[in-house]
XYZ file of C-alpha atoms in Angstrom:
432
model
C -31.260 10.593 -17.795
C -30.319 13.092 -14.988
C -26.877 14.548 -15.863
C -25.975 14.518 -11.708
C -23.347 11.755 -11.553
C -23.457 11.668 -7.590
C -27.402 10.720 -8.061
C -26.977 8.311 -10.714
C -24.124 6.946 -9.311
C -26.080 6.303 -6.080
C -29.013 4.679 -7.785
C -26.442 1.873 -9.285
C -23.543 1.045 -6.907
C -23.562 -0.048 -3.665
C -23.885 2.486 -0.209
C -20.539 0.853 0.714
C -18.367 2.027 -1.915
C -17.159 5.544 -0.079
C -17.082 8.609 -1.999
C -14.455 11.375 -1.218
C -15.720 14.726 -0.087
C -18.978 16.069 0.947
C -19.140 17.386 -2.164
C -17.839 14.584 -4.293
C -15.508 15.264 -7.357
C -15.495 13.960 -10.436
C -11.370 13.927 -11.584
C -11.620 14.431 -15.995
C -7.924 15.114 -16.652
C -4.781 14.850 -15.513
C -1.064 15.804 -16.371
C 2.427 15.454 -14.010
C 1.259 15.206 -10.359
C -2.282 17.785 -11.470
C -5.394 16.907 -11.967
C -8.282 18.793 -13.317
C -12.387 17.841 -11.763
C -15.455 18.089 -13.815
C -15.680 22.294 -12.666
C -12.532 23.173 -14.144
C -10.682 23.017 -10.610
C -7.055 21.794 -10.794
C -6.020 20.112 -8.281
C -1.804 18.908 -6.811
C -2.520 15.191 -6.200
C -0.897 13.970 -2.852
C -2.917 10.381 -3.283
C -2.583 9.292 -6.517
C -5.494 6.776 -6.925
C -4.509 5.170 -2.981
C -0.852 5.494 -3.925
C -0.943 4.033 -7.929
C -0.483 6.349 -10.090
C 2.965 5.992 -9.049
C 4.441 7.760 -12.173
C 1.952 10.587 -12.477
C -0.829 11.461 -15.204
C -0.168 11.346 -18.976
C 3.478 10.496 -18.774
C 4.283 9.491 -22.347
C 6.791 7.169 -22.425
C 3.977 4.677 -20.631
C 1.144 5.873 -23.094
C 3.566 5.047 -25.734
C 3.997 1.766 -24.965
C 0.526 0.759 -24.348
C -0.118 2.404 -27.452
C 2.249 0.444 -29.659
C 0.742 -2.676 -27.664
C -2.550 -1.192 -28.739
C -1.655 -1.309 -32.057
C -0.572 -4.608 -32.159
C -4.256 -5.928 -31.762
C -3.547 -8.187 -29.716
C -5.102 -6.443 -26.313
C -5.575 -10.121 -24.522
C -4.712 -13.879 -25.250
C -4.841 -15.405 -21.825
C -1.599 -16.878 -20.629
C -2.224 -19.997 -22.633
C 0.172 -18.380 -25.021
C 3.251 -16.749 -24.611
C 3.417 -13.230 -23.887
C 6.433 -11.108 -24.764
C 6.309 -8.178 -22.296
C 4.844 -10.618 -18.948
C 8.081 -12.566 -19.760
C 10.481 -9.506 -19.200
C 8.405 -7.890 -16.428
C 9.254 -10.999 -14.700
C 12.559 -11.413 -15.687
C 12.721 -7.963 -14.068
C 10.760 -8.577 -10.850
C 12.707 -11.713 -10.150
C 15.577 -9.452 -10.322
C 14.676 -6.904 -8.452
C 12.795 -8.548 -6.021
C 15.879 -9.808 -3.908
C 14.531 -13.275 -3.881
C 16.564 -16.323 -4.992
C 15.729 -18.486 -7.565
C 12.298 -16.286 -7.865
C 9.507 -17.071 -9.693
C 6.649 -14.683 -10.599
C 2.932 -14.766 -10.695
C 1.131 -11.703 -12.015
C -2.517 -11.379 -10.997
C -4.927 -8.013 -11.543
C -4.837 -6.809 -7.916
C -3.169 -6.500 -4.159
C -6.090 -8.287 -3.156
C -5.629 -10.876 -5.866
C -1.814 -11.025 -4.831
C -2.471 -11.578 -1.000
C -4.457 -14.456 -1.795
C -2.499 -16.004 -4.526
C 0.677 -15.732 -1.591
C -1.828 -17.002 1.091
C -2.998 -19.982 -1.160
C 0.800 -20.516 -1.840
C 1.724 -20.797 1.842
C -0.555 -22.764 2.724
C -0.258 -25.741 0.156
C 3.488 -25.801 0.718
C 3.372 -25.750 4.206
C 0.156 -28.189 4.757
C -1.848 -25.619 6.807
C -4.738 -23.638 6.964
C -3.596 -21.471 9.986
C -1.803 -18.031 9.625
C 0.226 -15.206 11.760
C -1.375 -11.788 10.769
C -0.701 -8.341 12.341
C -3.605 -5.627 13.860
C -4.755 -2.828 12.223
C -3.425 -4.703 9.117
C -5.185 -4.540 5.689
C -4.451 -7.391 2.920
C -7.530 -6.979 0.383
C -11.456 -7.605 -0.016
C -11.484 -11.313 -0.882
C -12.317 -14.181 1.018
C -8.898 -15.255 2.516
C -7.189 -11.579 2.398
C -10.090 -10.075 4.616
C -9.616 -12.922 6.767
C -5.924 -11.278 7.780
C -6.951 -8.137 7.552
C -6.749 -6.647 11.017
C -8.956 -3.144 10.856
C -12.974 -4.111 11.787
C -13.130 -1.049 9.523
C -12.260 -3.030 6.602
C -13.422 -6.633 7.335
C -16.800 -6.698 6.028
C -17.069 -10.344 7.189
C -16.374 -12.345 10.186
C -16.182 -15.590 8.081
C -13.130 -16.554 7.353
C -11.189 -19.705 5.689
C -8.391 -19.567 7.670
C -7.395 -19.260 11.400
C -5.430 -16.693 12.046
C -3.527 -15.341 15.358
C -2.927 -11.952 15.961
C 0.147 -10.039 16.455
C 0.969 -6.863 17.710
C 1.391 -3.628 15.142
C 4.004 -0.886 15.223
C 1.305 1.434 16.158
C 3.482 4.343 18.871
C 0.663 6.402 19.944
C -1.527 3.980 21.656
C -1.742 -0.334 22.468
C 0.494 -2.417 24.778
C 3.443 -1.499 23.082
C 3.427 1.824 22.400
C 4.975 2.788 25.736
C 8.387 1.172 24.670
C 11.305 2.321 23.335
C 12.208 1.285 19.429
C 14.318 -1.841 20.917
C 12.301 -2.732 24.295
C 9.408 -2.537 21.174
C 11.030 -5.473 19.189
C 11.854 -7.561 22.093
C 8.414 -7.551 23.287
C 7.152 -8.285 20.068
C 9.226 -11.087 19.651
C 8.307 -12.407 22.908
C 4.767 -12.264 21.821
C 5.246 -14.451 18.380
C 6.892 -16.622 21.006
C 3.310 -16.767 22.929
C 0.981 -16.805 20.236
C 2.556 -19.793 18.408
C 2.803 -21.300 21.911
C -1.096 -20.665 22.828
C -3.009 -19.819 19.741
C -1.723 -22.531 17.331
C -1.159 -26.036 16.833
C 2.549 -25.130 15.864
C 2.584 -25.903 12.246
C 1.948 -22.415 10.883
C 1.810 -21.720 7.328
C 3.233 -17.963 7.302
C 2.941 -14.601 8.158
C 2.038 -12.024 6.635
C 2.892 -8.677 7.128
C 3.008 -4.702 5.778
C 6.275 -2.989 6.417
C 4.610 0.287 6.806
C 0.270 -0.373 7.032
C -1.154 1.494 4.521
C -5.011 1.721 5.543
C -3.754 1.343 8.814
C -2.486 4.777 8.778
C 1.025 4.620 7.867
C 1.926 2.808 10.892
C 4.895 1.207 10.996
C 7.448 -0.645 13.641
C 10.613 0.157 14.421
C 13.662 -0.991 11.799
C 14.811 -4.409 12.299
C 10.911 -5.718 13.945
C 10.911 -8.290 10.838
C 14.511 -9.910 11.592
C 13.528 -10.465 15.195
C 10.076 -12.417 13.782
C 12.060 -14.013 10.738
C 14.455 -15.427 13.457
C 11.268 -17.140 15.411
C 9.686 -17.888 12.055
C 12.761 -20.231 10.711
C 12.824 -21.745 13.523
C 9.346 -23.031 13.283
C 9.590 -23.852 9.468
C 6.922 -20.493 8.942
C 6.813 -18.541 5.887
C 7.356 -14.901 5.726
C 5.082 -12.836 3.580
C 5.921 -9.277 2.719
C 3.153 -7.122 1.449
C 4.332 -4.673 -0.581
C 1.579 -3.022 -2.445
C 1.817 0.219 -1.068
C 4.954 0.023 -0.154
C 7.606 -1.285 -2.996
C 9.275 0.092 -5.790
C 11.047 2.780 -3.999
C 8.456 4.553 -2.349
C 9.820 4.828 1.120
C 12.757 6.702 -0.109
C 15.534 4.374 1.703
C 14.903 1.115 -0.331
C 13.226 -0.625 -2.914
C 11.216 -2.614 -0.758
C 9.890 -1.852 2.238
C 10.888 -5.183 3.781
C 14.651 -4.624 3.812
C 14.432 -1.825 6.425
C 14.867 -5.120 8.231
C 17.198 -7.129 6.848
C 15.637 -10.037 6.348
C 14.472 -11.544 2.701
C 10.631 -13.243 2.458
C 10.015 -15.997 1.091
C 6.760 -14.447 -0.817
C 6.066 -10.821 -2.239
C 3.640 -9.482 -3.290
C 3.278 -6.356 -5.251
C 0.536 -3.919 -6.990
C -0.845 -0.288 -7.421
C 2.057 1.199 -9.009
C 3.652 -0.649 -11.050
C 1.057 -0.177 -13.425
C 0.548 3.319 -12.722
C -3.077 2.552 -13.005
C -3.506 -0.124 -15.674
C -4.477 -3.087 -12.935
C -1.321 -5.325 -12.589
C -0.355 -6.815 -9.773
C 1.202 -10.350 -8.331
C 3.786 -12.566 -6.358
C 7.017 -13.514 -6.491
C 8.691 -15.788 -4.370
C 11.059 -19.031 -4.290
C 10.413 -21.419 -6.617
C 10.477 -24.306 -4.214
C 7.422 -22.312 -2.271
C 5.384 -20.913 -5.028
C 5.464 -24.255 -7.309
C 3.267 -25.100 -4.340
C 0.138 -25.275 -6.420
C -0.746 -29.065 -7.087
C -3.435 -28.248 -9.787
C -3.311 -25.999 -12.569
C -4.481 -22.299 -11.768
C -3.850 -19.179 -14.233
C -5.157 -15.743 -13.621
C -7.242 -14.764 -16.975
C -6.300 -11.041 -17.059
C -2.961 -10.998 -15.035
C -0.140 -10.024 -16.486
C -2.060 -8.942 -19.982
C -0.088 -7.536 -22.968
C -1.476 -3.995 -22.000
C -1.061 -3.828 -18.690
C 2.973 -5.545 -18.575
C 4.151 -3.346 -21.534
C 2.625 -0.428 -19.032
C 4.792 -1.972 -16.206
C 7.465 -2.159 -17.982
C 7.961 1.576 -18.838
C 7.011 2.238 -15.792
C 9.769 -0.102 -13.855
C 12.104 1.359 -16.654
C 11.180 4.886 -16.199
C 11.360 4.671 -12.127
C 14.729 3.193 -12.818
C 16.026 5.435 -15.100
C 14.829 8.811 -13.394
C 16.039 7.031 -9.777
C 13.128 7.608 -8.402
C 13.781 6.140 -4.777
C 16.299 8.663 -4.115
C 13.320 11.036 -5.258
C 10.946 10.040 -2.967
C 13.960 9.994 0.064
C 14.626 13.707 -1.179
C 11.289 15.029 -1.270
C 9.612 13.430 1.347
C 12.383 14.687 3.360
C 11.439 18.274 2.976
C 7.551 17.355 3.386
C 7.777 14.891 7.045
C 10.411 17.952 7.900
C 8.502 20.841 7.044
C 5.479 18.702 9.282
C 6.701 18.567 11.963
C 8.355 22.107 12.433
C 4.853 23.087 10.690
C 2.826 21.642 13.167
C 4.562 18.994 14.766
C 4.161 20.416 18.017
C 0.076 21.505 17.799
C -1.462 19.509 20.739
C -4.312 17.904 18.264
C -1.213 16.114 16.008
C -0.296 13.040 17.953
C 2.301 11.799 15.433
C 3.553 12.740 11.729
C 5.249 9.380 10.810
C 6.253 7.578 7.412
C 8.917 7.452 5.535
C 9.506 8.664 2.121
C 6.267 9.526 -0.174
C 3.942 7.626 2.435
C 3.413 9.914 5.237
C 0.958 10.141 7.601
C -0.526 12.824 10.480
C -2.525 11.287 13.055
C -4.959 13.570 14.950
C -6.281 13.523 18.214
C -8.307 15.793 20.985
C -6.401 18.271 22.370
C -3.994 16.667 25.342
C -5.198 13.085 24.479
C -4.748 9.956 22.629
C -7.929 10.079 21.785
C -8.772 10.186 17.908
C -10.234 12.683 16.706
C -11.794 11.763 12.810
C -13.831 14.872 13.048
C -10.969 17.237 13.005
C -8.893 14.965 10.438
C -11.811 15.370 8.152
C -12.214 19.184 8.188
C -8.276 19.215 7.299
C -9.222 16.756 4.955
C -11.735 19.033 3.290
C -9.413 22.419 3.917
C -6.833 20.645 1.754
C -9.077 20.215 -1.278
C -10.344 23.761 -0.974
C -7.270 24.822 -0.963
C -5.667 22.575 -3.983
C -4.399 19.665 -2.849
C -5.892 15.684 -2.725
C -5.353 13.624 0.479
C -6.178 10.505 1.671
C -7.680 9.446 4.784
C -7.097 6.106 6.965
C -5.960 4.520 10.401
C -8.080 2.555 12.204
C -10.339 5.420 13.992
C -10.294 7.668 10.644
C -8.083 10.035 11.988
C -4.870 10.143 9.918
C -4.265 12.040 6.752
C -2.437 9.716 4.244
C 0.002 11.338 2.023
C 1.549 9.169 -1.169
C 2.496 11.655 -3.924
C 3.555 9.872 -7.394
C 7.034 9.644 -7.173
C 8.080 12.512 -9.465
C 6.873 14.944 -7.211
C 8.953 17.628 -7.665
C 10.736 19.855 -4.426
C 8.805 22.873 -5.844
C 5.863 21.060 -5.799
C 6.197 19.047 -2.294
C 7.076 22.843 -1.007
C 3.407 23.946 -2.204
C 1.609 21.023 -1.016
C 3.276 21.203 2.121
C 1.994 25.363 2.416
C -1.221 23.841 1.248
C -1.321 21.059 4.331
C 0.175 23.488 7.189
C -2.239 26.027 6.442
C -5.536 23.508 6.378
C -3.877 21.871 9.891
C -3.549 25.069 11.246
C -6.656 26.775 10.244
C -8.978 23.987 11.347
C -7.129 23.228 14.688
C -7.868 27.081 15.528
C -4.107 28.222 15.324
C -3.189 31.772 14.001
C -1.633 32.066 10.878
């Protein structure tokens, strides 16, 4: 057997599983916010496994407690049987998740989550049809593809449910993207107001929505967007579902979830990635009324396991403890800051937007709106050479996606940052 992993790993899995890199790299160790590739090459992670390794690498207060779980023996008994740590994950959630009366159902993925919440909504309300948001992305499943709004992403047209269409946050191109922050939420409300009008037979289940879009591209609307929907929503007996997989637990810096930028509380969440720093954990919480919506029995085999709960619950614990929102305001102050003084102003960087430790730059050609995916990949490239990991995303490939575990340190958001202006600058052709 050849000892080439990128050859062997092309002769098993499938051509559309995407690979980092044009040189792809193979990640063997990890400590803080570093990692260390197959070479020896050490590496300051700005991605963190697509935003979950929310904590960092071998942080030992969450090794510990997997490892006393581990030696327990008891790595899985289905929830057929009580289990300890799901119990007070939940209890936690429930708390924390600003919902009343909140009930929790852990599942192994976002995806998983999306359509547990869509499967929800739609028994309790009776419906099969569904308010969904472009350039949106809700999982790979049947149902969560079906409101995902990025062609990128939707590797199938069929779809179980029918869903309308509303209009995203995005500010650099689209109907609204002329408008100021308020003429944006006014028009946008006057849109649900159309679409429930002309695209549905008025008895919507929900909608579902990302506060900022993650594979989107970091796109988000204007503050207060989700109150002026909520408002329509009520009055139409429609459920509000807030995605918060890339987005919760702090990670925007200014609250815990991303939803109450807005001031408004959903009647679902759901919630992923980090929270088990990446032991796979995910769910949704909601009312009880809503999510006792299920009129047969349905568990999730591995959701909410003994190994990966006792993992969430150091990590909700340690992000607690350490305040790690005001960590992620604080640091991803000085890197969206340093960004846009950086390079802000270069005429191929349409927009450096987030908020937080989720940051994005969008790039386009020179003087345009156009997008420009080459250029965003040889920055993308430029930042591994020089050290850092990115992501990539938006809808045309041409943003650089930043979500740093949420320990980064100032010292280190003040490297990455030299690491990103430099790679920007280089590859757009601008002297040092």
């Amino acid at each position: 057997m050849t000892d080439d992993l990128l050859a062997r790993h092309r002769a098993v899995l499938p051509s559309w599983m995407p690979l980092y890199y044009a040189e792809p790299i193979e990640l063997v160790s990890g400590s803080g916010r570093r990692v260390t590739d197959a070479q020896g090459r050490s590496y300051l992670d700005f991605f963190g496994g697509v935003l979950t390794n929310m904590i960092g690498y071998d942080i030992p207060e969450i090794r510990e407690a997997v490892e006393r779980q581990l030696a327990t023996g008891i790595v899985h008994t289905s929830t057929l049987y009580l289990i300890r740590q799901q119990v007070e994950l939940a209890e936690k959630i429930a708390q924390r998740s600003g919902i009343p009366d909140a009930r929790v159902f852990f599942t192994n993925s976002g995806t998983e989550a999306n359509e547990a919440a869509l499967l929800v909504a739609t028994n309790h309300r009776r419906s099969h049809q569904v308010l969904a948001v472009r350039n949106s992305y809700h999982g790979r499943s049947y149902a969560a593809m079906g409101v995902t709004g990025n062609r990128n992403w939707s590797a199938s047209g069929l779809n179980p449910l029918q869903v309308a269409w509303l209009h995203s946050g995005d500010r650099v191109r689209g109907l609204l993207a002329r408008l100021s922050p308020d003429e944006q939420v006014d028009a946008a409300v006057e849109d649900l107001r159309e679409v429930l009008a002309t695209q549905t037979a008025g008895d919507v289940a929900a909608l579902i929505a990302e506060p900022i879009q993650g594979v989107g591209g970091f796109v988000h609307p204007p503050d207060g967007l989700f109150a002026g929907w909520k408002k329509v929503l009520d009055e139409h007996g429609i459920l509000f579902i807030a995605d918060e997989v890339q987005t919760g637990w702090g990670r925007t810096g200014e609250h815990f979830w991303g939803y109450q930028a807005h001031g408004v509380t959903p009647d679902l969440l759901t919630f992923a990635k980090g929270i088990g720093n990446g032991f796979a954990l995910a769910g949704v919480v909601g009312r009880a009324e809503v999510l006792e919506s299920v009129a047969a029995i349905s568990f999730s085999t591995f959701g909410g396991n003994p190994i990966s709960t006792a993992a969430g619950n150091a990590v909700l614990d340690y992000l607690l403890e350490h305040d790690l929102q005001a960590n992620a305001a604080r640091v991803g102050a000085i890197l969206a800051d340093g960004l846009r003084s950086a390079v802000g102003g270069l005429d191929c960087v349409a927009e450096v937007r987030g908020k937080g430790l989720m940051l994005g730059v969008e790039f386009v050609r020179p003087g345009t709106s156009e997008p420009d995916p080459a250029l965003t990949n040889r920055v993308f490239e430029a930042a591994r050479e020089g050290g850092l990991l990115a992501g990539k995303g938006g809808l045309h490939g041409n943003v650089l996606r930043m979500g740093p575990p949420l320990t980064l340190t100032e010292e280190e958001a003040r490297e990455g940052l030299a690491i990103l202006v430099d790679a920007i600058r280089s590859c757009a052709g601008v002297a040092a």
